[in-house]
Coordinates of N, CA and C in Angstrom, one line a residue:
M988 N 86.7 91.2 101.5 CA 87.5 92.4 101.1 C 88.9 91.9 100.7
P989 N 89.7 92.5 99.7 CA 90.7 92.3 99.3 C 91.9 92.9 100.1
T990 N 93.0 92.1 100.3 CA 94.3 92.4 101.2 C 95.1 93.0 100.2
L991 N 95.7 94.2 100.6 CA 97.0 94.6 100.0 C 98.0 94.5 100.7
E992 N 99.4 94.0 100.0 CA 100.6 93.9 100.7 C 101.5 95.0 100.1
L993 N 102.0 95.8 101.1 CA 103.3 96.6 100.4 C 104.6 96.6 101.5
K994 N 105.6 96.9 100.7 CA 106.8 96.9 101.3 C 107.1 98.2 101.9
L995 N 107.7 98.5 102.9 CA 107.7 99.9 103.5 C 109.1 100.2 103.7
M996 N 109.8 101.3 103.5 CA 111.1 101.8 103.8 C 111.0 103.0 104.3
G997 N 111.8 103.2 105.4 CA 112.2 104.5 106.0 C 111.4 104.6 107.3
L998 N 110.8 103.7 107.8 CA 110.1 103.4 109.1 C 111.1 103.2 110.1
T999 N 111.4 103.7 111.2 CA 112.7 103.5 112.1 C 112.0 103.2 113.4
C1000 N 110.8 103.5 113.9 CA 110.4 103.2 115.2 C 108.8 103.1 115.4
N1001 N 108.6 102.8 116.2 CA 107.2 102.6 116.5 C 106.2 103.8 116.3
G1002 N 106.7 104.9 116.6 CA 106.2 106.1 116.3 C 105.8 106.2 114.8
C1003 N 106.5 105.7 113.9 CA 106.6 105.7 112.4 C 105.3 104.9 112.1
V1004 N 105.7 103.6 112.7 CA 104.4 102.8 112.5 C 103.2 103.1 112.8
N1005 N 102.9 103.9 113.8 CA 101.7 104.3 114.3 C 101.1 105.4 113.5
K1006 N 102.1 106.1 112.8 CA 101.7 107.3 112.1 C 101.0 106.6 110.9
V1007 N 101.8 105.6 110.1 CA 101.1 105.1 109.0 C 100.1 104.4 109.3
T1008 N 99.9 103.8 110.4 CA 98.6 103.0 110.6 C 97.3 104.0 110.9
E1009 N 97.6 105.0 111.8 CA 96.8 106.2 111.6 C 96.2 106.8 110.6
A1010 N 97.2 106.9 109.5 CA 96.7 107.6 108.4 C 96.0 107.0 107.4
L1011 N 96.4 105.4 107.5 CA 95.7 104.6 106.5 C 94.3 104.5 107.1
M1012 N 94.2 104.2 108.4 CA 92.8 104.0 109.0 C 91.8 105.3 108.7
M1013 N 92.3 106.2 108.6 CA 91.5 107.5 108.2 C 90.6 107.5 106.8
N1014 N 91.2 106.4 106.0 CA 90.6 106.4 104.7 C 89.3 105.6 104.9
E1015 N 88.3 105.8 104.5 CA 86.8 105.1 104.3 C 87.0 103.8 103.9
A1016 N 87.8 103.5 102.8 CA 88.0 102.4 102.2 C 88.6 101.4 102.9
V1017 N 89.3 101.6 103.9 CA 90.2 100.7 104.6 C 89.4 100.1 105.8
E1018 N 89.3 98.8 106.0 CA 88.7 97.9 106.8 C 89.8 97.7 108.1
S1019 N 91.0 97.4 107.7 CA 92.1 97.0 108.8 C 93.2 97.1 108.2
V1020 N 94.3 97.4 109.2 CA 95.7 97.7 108.7 C 96.5 97.0 109.9
E1021 N 97.6 96.4 109.3 CA 98.7 95.7 109.9 C 100.0 96.5 109.5
V1022 N 100.7 97.1 110.3 CA 101.8 97.8 110.0 C 103.2 97.3 110.8
S1023 N 104.1 97.1 110.2 CA 105.6 96.9 111.0 C 106.5 97.9 110.2
Q1024 N 107.8 97.7 110.8 CA 108.7 98.8 110.1 C 109.0 98.4 108.5
D1025 N 108.6 97.1 108.1 CA 109.1 96.8 106.9 C 107.9 96.4 105.9
T1026 N 106.7 96.1 106.7 CA 105.7 95.7 105.5 C 104.1 96.4 106.1
A1027 N 103.2 96.7 105.2 CA 101.9 97.1 105.5 C 101.0 96.1 104.9
S1028 N 100.1 95.5 105.7 CA 98.9 94.8 105.1 C 97.6 95.4 105.3
I1029 N 96.9 95.7 104.1 CA 95.8 96.5 104.1 C 94.7 95.9 103.5
T1030 N 93.7 95.9 104.5 CA 92.4 95.1 104.0 C 91.3 96.3 103.7
G1031 N 90.6 96.1 102.4 CA 89.8 97.1 102.4 C 89.7 97.2 100.6
N1032 N 89.2 98.4 100.2 CA 89.1 98.7 98.9 C 89.8 99.9 98.3
L1033 N 91.0 99.8 99.0 CA 92.0 100.8 98.8 C 92.8 100.3 97.7
T1034 N 93.3 101.2 96.6 CA 94.3 100.6 95.8 C 95.6 100.7 96.1
A1035 N 96.6 100.3 95.7 CA 97.9 100.3 95.8 C 98.3 101.5 95.7
D1036 N 98.1 102.1 94.4 CA 98.5 103.4 94.3 C 97.9 104.5 95.3
Q1037 N 96.7 104.4 95.8 CA 96.2 105.1 96.9 C 96.7 105.1 98.2
A1038 N 97.0 103.9 98.6 CA 98.0 103.6 99.8 C 99.4 104.0 99.8
I1039 N 100.0 103.9 98.7 CA 101.4 104.4 98.5 C 101.4 106.0 98.5
E1040 N 100.5 106.8 97.9 CA 100.2 108.1 98.0 C 100.1 108.5 99.6
I1041 N 99.5 107.9 100.3 CA 99.3 108.2 101.5 C 100.4 108.0 102.4
I1042 N 101.1 107.0 102.3 CA 102.5 106.6 103.1 C 103.4 107.5 102.5
E1043 N 103.4 107.9 101.3 CA 104.4 108.9 100.7 C 104.4 110.2 101.2
G1044 N 103.1 110.5 101.4 CA 102.9 111.7 101.7 C 103.1 112.1 103.3
L1045 N 103.4 111.1 104.0 CA 104.1 111.2 105.4 C 105.5 111.1 105.4
G1046 N 106.2 110.9 104.3 CA 107.4 111.1 104.1 C 108.2 109.7 104.2
F1047 N 107.5 108.7 103.9 CA 108.0 107.3 104.0 C 107.8 106.8 102.6
E1048 N 108.5 105.6 102.1 CA 108.5 105.2 100.9 C 107.9 103.7 101.0
A1049 N 107.0 103.1 100.0 CA 106.3 102.1 99.9 C 106.3 101.7 98.4
E1050 N 106.2 100.5 98.5 CA 106.2 99.6 96.7 C 105.3 98.5 97.1
E1051 N 104.8 97.9 96.0 CA 104.2 96.6 95.8 C 105.0 95.5 96.0

């Protein structure tokens, strides 16, 4: 499965990290996720645009 790497902005604590992780894992196309305050590594069939939309919907910023 492909792995997508995104740069994250606006995450300031572990609560933010958990919020992003849980939101991404709810998507059926996602196999696994590793999130820090600065990056997200997403394995699965999710496109960058889809992942960014999920993250931005939580109030954070993301880019490839």
